[in-house]
PDB file of C-alpha atoms in Angstrom:
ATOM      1  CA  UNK A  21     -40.348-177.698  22.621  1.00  0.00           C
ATOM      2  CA  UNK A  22     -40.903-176.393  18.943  1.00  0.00           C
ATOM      3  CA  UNK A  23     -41.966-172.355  19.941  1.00  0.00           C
ATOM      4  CA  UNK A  24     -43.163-170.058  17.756  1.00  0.00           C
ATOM      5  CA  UNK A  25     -41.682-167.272  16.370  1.00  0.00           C
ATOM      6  CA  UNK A  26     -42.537-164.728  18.135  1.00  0.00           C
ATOM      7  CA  UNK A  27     -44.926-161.648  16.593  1.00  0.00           C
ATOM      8  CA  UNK A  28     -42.011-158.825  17.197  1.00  0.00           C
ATOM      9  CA  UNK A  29     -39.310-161.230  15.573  1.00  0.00           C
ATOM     10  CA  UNK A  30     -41.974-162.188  12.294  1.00  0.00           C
ATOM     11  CA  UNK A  31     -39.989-159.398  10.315  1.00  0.00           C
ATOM     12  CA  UNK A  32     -36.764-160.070  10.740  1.00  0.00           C
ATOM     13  CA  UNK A  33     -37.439-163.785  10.411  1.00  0.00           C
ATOM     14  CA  UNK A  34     -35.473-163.758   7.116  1.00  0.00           C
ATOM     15  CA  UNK A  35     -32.016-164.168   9.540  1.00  0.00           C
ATOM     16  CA  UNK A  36     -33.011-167.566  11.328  1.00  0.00           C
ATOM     17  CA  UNK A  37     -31.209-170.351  10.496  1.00  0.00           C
ATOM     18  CA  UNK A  38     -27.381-171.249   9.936  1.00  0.00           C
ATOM     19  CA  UNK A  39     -25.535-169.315   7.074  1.00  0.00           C
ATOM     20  CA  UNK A  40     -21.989-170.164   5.816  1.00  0.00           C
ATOM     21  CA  UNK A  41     -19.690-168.575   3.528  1.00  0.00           C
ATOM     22  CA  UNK A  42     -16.169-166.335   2.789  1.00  0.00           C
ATOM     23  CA  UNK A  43     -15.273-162.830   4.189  1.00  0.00           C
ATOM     24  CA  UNK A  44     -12.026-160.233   4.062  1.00  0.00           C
ATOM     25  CA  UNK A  45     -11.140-157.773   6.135  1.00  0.00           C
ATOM     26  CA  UNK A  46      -8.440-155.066   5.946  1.00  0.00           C
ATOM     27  CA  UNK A  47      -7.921-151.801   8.293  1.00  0.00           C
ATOM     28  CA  UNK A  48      -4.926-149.189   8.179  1.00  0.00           C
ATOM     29  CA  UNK A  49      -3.297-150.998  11.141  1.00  0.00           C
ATOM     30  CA  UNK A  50      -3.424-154.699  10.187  1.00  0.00           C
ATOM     31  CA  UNK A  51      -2.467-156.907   6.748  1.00  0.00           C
ATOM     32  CA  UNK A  52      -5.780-157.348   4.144  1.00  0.00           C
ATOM     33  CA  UNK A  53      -6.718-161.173   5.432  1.00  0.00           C
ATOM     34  CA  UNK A  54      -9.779-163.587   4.169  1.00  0.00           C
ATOM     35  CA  UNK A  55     -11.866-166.059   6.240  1.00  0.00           C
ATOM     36  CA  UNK A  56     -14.696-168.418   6.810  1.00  0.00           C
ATOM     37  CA  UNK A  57     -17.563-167.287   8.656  1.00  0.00           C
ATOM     38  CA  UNK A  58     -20.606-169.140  10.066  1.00  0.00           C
ATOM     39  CA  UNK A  59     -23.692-167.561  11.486  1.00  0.00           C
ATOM     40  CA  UNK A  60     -26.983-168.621  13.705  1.00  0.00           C
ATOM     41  CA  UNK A  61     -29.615-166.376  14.263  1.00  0.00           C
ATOM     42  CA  UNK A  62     -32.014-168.520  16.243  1.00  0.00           C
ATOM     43  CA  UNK A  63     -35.182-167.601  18.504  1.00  0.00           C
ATOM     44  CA  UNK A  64     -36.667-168.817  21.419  1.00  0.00           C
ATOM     45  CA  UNK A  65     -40.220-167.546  21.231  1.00  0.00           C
ATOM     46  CA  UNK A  66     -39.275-164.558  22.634  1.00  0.00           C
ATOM     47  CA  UNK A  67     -39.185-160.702  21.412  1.00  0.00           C
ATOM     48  CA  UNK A  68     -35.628-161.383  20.669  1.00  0.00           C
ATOM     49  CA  UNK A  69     -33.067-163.413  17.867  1.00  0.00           C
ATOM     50  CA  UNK A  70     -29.975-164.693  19.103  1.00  0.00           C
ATOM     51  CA  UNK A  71     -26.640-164.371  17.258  1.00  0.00           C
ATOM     52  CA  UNK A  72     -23.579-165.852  17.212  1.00  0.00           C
ATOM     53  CA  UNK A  73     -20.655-165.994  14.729  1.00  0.00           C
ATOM     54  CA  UNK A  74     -17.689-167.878  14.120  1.00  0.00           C
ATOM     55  CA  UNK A  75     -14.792-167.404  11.938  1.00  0.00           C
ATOM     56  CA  UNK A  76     -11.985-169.517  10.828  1.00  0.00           C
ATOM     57  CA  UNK A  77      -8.514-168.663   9.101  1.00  0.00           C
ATOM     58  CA  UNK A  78      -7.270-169.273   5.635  1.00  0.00           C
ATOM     59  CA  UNK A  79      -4.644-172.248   7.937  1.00  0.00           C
ATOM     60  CA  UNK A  80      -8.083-173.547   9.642  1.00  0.00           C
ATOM     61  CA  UNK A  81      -7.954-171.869  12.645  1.00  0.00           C
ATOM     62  CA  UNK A  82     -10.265-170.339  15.248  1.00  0.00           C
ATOM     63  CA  UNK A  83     -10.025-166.389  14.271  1.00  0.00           C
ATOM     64  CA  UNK A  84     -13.001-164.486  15.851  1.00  0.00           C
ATOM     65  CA  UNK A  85     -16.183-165.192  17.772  1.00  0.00           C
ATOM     66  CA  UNK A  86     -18.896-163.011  18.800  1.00  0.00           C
ATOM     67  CA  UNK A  87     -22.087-163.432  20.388  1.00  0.00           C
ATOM     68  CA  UNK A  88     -25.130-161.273  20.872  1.00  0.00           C
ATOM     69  CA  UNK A  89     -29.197-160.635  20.742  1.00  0.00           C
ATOM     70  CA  UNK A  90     -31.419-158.528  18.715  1.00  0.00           C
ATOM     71  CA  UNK A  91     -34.097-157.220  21.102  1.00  0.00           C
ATOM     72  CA  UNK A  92     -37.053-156.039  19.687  1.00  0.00           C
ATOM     73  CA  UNK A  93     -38.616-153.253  21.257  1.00  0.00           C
ATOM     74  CA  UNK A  94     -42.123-152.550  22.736  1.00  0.00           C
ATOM     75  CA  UNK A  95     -42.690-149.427  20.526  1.00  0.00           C
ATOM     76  CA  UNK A  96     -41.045-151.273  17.555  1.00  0.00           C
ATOM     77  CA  UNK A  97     -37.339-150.472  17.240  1.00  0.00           C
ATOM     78  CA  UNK A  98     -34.767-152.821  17.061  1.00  0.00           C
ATOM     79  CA  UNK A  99     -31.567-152.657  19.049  1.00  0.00           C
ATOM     80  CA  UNK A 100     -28.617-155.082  18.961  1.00  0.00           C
ATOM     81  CA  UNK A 101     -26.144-156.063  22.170  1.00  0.00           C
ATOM     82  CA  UNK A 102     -22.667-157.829  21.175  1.00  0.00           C
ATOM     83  CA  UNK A 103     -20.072-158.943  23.426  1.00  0.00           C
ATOM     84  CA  UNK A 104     -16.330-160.084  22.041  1.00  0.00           C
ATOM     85  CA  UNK A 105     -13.938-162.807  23.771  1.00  0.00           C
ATOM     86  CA  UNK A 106     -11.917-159.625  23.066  1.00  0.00           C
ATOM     87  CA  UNK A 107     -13.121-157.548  25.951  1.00  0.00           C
ATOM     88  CA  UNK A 108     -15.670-155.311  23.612  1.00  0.00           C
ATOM     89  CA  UNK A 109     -19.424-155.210  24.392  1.00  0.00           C
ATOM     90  CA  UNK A 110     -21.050-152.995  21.877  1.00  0.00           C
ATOM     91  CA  UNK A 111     -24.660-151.794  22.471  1.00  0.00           C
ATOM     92  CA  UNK A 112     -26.849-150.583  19.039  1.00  0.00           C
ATOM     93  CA  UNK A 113     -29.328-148.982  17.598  1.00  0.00           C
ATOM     94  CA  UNK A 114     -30.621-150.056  14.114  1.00  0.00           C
ATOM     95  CA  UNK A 115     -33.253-149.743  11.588  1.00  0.00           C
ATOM     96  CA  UNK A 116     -34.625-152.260   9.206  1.00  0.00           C
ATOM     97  CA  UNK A 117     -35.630-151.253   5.250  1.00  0.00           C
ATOM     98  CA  UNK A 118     -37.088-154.672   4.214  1.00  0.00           C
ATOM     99  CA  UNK A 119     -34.217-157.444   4.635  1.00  0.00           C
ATOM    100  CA  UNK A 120     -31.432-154.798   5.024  1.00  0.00           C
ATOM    101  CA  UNK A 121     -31.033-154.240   8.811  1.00  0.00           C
ATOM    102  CA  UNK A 122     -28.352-150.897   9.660  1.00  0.00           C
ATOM    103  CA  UNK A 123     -27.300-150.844  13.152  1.00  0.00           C
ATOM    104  CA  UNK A 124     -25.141-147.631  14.874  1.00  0.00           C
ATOM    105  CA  UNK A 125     -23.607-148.037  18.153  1.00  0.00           C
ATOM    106  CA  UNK A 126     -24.327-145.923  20.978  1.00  0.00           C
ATOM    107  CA  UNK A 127     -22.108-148.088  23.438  1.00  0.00           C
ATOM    108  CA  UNK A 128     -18.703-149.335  22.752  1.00  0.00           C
ATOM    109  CA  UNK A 129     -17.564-150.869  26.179  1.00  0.00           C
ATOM    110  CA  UNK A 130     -14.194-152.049  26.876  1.00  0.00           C
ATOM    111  CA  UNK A 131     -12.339-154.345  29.235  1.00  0.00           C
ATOM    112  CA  UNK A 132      -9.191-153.008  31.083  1.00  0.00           C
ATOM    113  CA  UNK A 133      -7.446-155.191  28.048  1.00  0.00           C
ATOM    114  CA  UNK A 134      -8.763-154.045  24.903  1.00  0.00           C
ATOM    115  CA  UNK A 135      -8.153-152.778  22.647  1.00  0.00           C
ATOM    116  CA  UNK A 136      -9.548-149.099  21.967  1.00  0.00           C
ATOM    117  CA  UNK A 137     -12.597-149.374  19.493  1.00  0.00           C
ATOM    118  CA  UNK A 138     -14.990-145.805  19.727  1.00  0.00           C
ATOM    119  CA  UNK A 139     -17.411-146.646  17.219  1.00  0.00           C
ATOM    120  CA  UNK A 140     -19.215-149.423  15.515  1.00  0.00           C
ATOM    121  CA  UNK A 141     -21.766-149.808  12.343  1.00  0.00           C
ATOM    122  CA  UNK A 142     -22.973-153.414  11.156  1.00  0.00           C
ATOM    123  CA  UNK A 143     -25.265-154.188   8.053  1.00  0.00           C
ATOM    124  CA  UNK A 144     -26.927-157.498   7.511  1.00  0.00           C
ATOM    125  CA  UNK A 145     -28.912-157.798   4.192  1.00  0.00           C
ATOM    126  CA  UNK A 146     -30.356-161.058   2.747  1.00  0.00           C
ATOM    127  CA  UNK A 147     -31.671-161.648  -0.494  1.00  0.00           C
ATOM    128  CA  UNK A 148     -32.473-164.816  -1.281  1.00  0.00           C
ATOM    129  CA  UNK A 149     -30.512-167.118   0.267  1.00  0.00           C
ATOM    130  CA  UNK A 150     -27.554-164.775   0.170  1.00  0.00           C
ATOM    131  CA  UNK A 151     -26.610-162.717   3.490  1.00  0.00           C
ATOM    132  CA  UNK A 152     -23.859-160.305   3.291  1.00  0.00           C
ATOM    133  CA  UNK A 153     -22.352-158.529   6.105  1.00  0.00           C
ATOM    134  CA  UNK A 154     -20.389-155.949   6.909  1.00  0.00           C
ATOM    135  CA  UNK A 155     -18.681-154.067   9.766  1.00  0.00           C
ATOM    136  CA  UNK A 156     -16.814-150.638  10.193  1.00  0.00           C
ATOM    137  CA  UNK A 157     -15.203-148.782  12.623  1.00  0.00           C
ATOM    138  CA  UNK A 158     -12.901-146.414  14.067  1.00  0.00           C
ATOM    139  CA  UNK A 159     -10.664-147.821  16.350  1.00  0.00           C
ATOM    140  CA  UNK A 160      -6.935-147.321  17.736  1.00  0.00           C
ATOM    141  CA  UNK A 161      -7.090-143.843  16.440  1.00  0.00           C
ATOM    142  CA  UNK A 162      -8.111-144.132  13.256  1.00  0.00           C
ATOM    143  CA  UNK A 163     -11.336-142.678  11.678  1.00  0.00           C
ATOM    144  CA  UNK A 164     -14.695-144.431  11.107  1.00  0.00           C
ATOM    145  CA  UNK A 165     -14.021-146.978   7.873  1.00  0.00           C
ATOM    146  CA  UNK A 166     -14.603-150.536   6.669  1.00  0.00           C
ATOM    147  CA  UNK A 167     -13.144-152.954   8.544  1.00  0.00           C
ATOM    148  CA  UNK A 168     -14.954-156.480   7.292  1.00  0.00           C
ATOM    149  CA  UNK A 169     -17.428-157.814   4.897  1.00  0.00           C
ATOM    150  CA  UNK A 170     -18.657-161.283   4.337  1.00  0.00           C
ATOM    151  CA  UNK A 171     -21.284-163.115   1.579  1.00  0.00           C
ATOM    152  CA  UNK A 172     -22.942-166.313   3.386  1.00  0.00           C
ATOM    153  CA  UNK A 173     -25.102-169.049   2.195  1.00  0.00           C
ATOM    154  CA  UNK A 174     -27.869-170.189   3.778  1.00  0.00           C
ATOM    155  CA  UNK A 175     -27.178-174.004   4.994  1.00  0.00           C
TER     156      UNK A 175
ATOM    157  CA  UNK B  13     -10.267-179.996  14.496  1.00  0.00           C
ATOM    158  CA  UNK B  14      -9.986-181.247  18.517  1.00  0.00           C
ATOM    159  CA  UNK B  15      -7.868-177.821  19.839  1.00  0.00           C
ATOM    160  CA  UNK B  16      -5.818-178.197  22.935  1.00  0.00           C
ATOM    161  CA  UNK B  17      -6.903-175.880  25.638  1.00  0.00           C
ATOM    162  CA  UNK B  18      -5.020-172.760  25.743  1.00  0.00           C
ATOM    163  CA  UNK B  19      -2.522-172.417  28.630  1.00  0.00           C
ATOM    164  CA  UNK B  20      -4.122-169.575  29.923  1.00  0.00           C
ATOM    165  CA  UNK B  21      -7.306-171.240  30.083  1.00  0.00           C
ATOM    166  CA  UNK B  22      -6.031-174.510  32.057  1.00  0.00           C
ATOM    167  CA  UNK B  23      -6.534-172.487  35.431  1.00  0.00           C
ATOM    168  CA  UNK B  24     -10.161-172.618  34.818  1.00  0.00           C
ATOM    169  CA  UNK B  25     -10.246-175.781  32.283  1.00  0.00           C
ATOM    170  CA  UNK B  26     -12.613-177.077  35.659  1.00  0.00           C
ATOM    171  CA  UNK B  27     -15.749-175.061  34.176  1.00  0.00           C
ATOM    172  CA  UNK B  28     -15.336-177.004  30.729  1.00  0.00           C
ATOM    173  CA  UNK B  29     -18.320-178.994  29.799  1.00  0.00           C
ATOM    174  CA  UNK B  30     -22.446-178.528  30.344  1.00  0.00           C
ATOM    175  CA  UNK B  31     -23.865-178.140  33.665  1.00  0.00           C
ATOM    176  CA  UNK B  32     -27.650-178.408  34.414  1.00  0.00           C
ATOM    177  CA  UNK B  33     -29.665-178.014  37.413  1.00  0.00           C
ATOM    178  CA  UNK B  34     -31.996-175.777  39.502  1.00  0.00           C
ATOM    179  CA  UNK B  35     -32.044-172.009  40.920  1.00  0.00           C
ATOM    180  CA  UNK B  36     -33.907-169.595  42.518  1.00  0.00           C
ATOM    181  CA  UNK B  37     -34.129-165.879  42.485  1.00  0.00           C
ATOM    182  CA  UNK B  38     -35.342-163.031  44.416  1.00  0.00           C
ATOM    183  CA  UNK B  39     -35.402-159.014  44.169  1.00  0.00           C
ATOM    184  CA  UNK B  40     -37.703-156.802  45.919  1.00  0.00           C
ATOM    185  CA  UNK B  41     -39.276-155.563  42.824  1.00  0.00           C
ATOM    186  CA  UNK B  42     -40.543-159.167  41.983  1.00  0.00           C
ATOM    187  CA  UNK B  43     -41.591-162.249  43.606  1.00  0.00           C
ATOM    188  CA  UNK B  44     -39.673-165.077  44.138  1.00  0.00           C
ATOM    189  CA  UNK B  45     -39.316-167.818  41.502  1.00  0.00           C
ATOM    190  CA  UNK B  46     -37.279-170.633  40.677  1.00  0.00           C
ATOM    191  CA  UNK B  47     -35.885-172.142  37.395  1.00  0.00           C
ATOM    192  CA  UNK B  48     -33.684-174.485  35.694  1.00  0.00           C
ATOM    193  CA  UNK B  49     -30.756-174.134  34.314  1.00  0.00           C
ATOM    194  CA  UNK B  50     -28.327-175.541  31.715  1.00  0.00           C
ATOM    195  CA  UNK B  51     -24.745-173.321  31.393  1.00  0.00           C
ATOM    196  CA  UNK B  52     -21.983-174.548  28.691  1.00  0.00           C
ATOM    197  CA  UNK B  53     -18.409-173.290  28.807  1.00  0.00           C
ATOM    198  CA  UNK B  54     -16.605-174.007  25.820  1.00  0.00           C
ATOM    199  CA  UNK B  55     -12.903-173.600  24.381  1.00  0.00           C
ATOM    200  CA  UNK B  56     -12.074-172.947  21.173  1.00  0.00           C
ATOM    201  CA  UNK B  57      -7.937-173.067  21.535  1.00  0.00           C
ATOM    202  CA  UNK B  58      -7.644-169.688  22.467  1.00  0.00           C
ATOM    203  CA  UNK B  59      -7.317-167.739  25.746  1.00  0.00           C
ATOM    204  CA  UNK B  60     -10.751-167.542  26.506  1.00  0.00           C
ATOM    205  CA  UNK B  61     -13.769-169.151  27.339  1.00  0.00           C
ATOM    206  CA  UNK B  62     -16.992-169.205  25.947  1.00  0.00           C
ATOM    207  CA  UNK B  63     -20.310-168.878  28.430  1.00  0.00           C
ATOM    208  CA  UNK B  64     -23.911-169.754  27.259  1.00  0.00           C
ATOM    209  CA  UNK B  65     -26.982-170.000  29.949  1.00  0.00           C
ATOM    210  CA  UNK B  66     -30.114-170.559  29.356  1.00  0.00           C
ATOM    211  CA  UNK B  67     -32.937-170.857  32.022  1.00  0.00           C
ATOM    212  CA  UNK B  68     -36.228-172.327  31.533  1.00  0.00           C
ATOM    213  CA  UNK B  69     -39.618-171.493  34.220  1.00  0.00           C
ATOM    214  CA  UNK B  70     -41.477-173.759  36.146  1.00  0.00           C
ATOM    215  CA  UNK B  71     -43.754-174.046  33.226  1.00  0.00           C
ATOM    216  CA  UNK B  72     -40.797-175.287  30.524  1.00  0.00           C
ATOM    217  CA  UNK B  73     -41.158-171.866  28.866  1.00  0.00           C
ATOM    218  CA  UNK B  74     -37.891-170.117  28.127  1.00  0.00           C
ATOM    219  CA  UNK B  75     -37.248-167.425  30.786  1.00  0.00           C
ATOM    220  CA  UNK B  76     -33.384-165.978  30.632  1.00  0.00           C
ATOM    221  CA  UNK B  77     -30.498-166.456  28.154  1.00  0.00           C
ATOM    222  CA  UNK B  78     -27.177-165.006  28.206  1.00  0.00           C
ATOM    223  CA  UNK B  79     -23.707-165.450  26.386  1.00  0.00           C
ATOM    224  CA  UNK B  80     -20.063-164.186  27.224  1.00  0.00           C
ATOM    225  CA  UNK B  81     -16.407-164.925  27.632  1.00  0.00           C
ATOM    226  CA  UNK B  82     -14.043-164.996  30.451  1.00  0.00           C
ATOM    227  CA  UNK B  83     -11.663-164.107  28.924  1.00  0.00           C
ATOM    228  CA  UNK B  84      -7.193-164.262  29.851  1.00  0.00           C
ATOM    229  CA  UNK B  85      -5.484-161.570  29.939  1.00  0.00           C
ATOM    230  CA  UNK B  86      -1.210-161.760  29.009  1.00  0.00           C
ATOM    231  CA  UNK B  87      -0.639-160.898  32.795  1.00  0.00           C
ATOM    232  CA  UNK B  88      -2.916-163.463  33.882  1.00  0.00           C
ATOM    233  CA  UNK B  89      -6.070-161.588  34.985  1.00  0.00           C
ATOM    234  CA  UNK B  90      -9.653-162.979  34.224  1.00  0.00           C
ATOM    235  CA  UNK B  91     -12.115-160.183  32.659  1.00  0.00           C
ATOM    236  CA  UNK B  92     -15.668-161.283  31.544  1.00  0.00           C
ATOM    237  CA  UNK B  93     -18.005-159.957  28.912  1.00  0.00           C
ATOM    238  CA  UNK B  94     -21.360-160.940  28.510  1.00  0.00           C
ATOM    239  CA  UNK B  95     -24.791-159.657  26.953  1.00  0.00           C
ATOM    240  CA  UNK B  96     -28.456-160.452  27.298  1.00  0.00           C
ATOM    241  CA  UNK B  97     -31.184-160.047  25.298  1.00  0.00           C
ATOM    242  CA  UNK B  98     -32.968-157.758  27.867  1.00  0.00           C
ATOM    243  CA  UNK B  99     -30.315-154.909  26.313  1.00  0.00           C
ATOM    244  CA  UNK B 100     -27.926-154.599  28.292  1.00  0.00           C
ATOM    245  CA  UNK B 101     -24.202-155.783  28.449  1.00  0.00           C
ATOM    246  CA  UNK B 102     -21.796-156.277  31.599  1.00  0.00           C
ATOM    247  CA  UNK B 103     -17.843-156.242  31.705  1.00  0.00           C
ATOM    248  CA  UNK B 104     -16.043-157.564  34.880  1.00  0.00           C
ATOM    249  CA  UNK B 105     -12.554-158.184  36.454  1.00  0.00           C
ATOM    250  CA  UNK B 106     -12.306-161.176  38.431  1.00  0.00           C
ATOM    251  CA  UNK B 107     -10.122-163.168  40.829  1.00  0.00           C
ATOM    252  CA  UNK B 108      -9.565-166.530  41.354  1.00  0.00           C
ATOM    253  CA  UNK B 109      -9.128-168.574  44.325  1.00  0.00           C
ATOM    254  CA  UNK B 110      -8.775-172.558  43.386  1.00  0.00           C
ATOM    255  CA  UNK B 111     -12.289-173.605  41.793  1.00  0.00           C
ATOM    256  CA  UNK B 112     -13.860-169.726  43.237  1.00  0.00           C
ATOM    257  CA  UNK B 113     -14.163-167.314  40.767  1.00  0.00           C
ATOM    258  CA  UNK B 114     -15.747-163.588  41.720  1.00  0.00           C
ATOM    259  CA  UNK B 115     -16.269-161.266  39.051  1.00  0.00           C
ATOM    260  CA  UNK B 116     -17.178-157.740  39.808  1.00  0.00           C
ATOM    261  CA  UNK B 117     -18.687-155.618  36.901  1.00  0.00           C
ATOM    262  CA  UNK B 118     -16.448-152.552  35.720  1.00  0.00           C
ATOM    263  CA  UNK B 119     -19.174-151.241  33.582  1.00  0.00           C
ATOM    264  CA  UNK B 120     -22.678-152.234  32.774  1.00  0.00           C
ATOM    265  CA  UNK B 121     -23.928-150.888  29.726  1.00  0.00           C
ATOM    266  CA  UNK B 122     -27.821-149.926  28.814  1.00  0.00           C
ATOM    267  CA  UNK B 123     -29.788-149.956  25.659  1.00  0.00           C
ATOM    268  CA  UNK B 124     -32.539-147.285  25.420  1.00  0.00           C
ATOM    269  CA  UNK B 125     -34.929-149.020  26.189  1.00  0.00           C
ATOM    270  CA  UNK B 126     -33.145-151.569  28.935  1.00  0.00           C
ATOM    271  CA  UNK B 127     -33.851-151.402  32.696  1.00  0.00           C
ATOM    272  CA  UNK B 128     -31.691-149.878  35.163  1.00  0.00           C
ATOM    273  CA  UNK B 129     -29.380-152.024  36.340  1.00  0.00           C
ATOM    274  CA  UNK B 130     -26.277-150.347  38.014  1.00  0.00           C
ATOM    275  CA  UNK B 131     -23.882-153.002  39.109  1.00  0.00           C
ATOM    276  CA  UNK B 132     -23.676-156.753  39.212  1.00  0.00           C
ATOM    277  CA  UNK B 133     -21.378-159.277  41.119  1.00  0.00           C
ATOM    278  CA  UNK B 134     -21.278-162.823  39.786  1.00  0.00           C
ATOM    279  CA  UNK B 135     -19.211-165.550  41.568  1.00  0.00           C
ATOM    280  CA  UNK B 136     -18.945-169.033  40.310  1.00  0.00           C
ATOM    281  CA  UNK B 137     -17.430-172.014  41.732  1.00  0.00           C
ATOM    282  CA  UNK B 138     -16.821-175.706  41.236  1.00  0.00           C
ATOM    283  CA  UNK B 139     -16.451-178.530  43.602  1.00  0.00           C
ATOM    284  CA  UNK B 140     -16.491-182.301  42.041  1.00  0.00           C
ATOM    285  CA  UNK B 141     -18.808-182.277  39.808  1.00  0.00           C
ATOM    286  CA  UNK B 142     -21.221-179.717  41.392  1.00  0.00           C
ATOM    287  CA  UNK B 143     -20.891-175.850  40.085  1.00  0.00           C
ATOM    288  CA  UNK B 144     -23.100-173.296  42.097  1.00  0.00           C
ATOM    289  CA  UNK B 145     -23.484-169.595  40.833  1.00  0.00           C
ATOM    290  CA  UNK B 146     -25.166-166.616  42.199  1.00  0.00           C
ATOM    291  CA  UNK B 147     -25.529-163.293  40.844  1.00  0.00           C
ATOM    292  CA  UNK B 148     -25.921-160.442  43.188  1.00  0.00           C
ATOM    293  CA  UNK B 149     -26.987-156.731  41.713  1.00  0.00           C
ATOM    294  CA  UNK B 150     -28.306-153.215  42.293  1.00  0.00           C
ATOM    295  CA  UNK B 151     -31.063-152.162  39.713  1.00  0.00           C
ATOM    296  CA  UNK B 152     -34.474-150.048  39.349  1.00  0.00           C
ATOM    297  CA  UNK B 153     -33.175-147.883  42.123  1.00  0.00           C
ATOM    298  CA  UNK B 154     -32.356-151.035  44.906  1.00  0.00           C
ATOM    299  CA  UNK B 155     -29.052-151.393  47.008  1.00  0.00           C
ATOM    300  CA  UNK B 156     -26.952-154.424  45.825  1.00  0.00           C
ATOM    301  CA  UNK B 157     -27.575-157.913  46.278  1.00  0.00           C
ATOM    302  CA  UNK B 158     -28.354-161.008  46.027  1.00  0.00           C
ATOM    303  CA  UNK B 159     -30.920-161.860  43.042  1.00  0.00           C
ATOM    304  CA  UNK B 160     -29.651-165.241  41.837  1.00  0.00           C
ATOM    305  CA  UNK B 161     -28.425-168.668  42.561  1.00  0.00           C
ATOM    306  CA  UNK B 162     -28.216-172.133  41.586  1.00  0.00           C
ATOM    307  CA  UNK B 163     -26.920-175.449  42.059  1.00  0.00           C
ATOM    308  CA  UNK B 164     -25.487-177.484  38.999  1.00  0.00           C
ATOM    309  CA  UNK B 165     -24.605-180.895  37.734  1.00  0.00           C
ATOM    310  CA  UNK B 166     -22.422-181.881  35.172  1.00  0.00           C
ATOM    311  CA  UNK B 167     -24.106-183.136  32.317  1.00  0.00           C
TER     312      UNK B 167
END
């Protein structure tokens, strides 16, 4: 079934599709490292875009996933829900100025496992067919900082 | 790359593959309904698995999607994250008892504007090649249980 994109999703329809490309990531507690990263932000025909990512060592190998939805709500606002093979759910707040999207969390939820992460931001610009990204936090007692940023292709 | 399954994850390597098939649901906020189903665990090498669902309605339109990880712990527990597009995100412990898994939520996390939803169970288990789930809750103010459950094939 070929659905339309929905009318709540028609300004943020810049994400969909499959984007590609390099990131690096450093924090206080861990060695500066690069990766690849591939993103899908898809729809469904629904108020809603579906995200998931993928990222791969320098050696290859599987480094992080993550999966999640933009929701779109009723009065307008956009909020984003993550969850982590690593035990984090995050819950946002963002706000979109053209193709720049800024999301705040106001829910970091852990498993009894993980790791302690208090607070999350994530950007997602495109321009053209460039998307970067990037992610800080403050987690395992350190304060609120970069933590990873990527530039992606569209494929 | 064709990754081995983890060790941790050969307890549960059973849910690997698609499954497809029908459920039904019921709450007494809303009436009955039915849908189908197709769920996809995944492994990407790494002590955890990956969950997609989708459901479609009676009609073919899309009705529910949500995405997760059950995820390993080092002293062997299961924990599962997951988050839907309706805003809200759900972290469990579980147990396992041969092909049974039961998953109780620890926390269940709310975007502004998300419904109430309070506390969900989910169990999940496999016999041949038949996988039934149900999902049992309390939300909007209702006592806990049952909501959802179906019967699936693998694909």
């Amino acid at each position: 079934m070929n659905l339309e994109v929905h009318p709540a999703v028609q300004p943020v329809a810049f994400l969909l599709g499959t984007w590609r490309g390099t990131g690096n990531g450093d924090y206080p507690t861990i060695e500066p490292f690069t990766y690849e990263e591939t993103v899908t932000f898809e729809h469904f025909g629904k108020p809603f875009v579906a995200y998931t990512q993928r990222t791969k060592g320098a050696d290859g190998g599987p480094l992080h996933t993550e999966t999640g939805y933009i929701r779109m709500t009723e009065d307008g606002k956009l909020e984003l829900v993550i969850s982590q093979p690593s035990g984090i759910t995050e819950i946002h707040t963002g706000t979109r100025d053209n193709s720049r999207l800024e999301f705040t969390s106001v829910t970091v939820s852990l498993s009894p496992s993980a790791k302690q992460v208090d607070r999350v931001g994530r950007v997602i610009e495109v321009v053209g067919d460039i998307m970067t990204n990037e992610l800080m936090m403050s987690a395992v007692g350190e304060p609120y900082q970069w933590h990873l940023g990527a530039t992606l292709h569209r494929t």
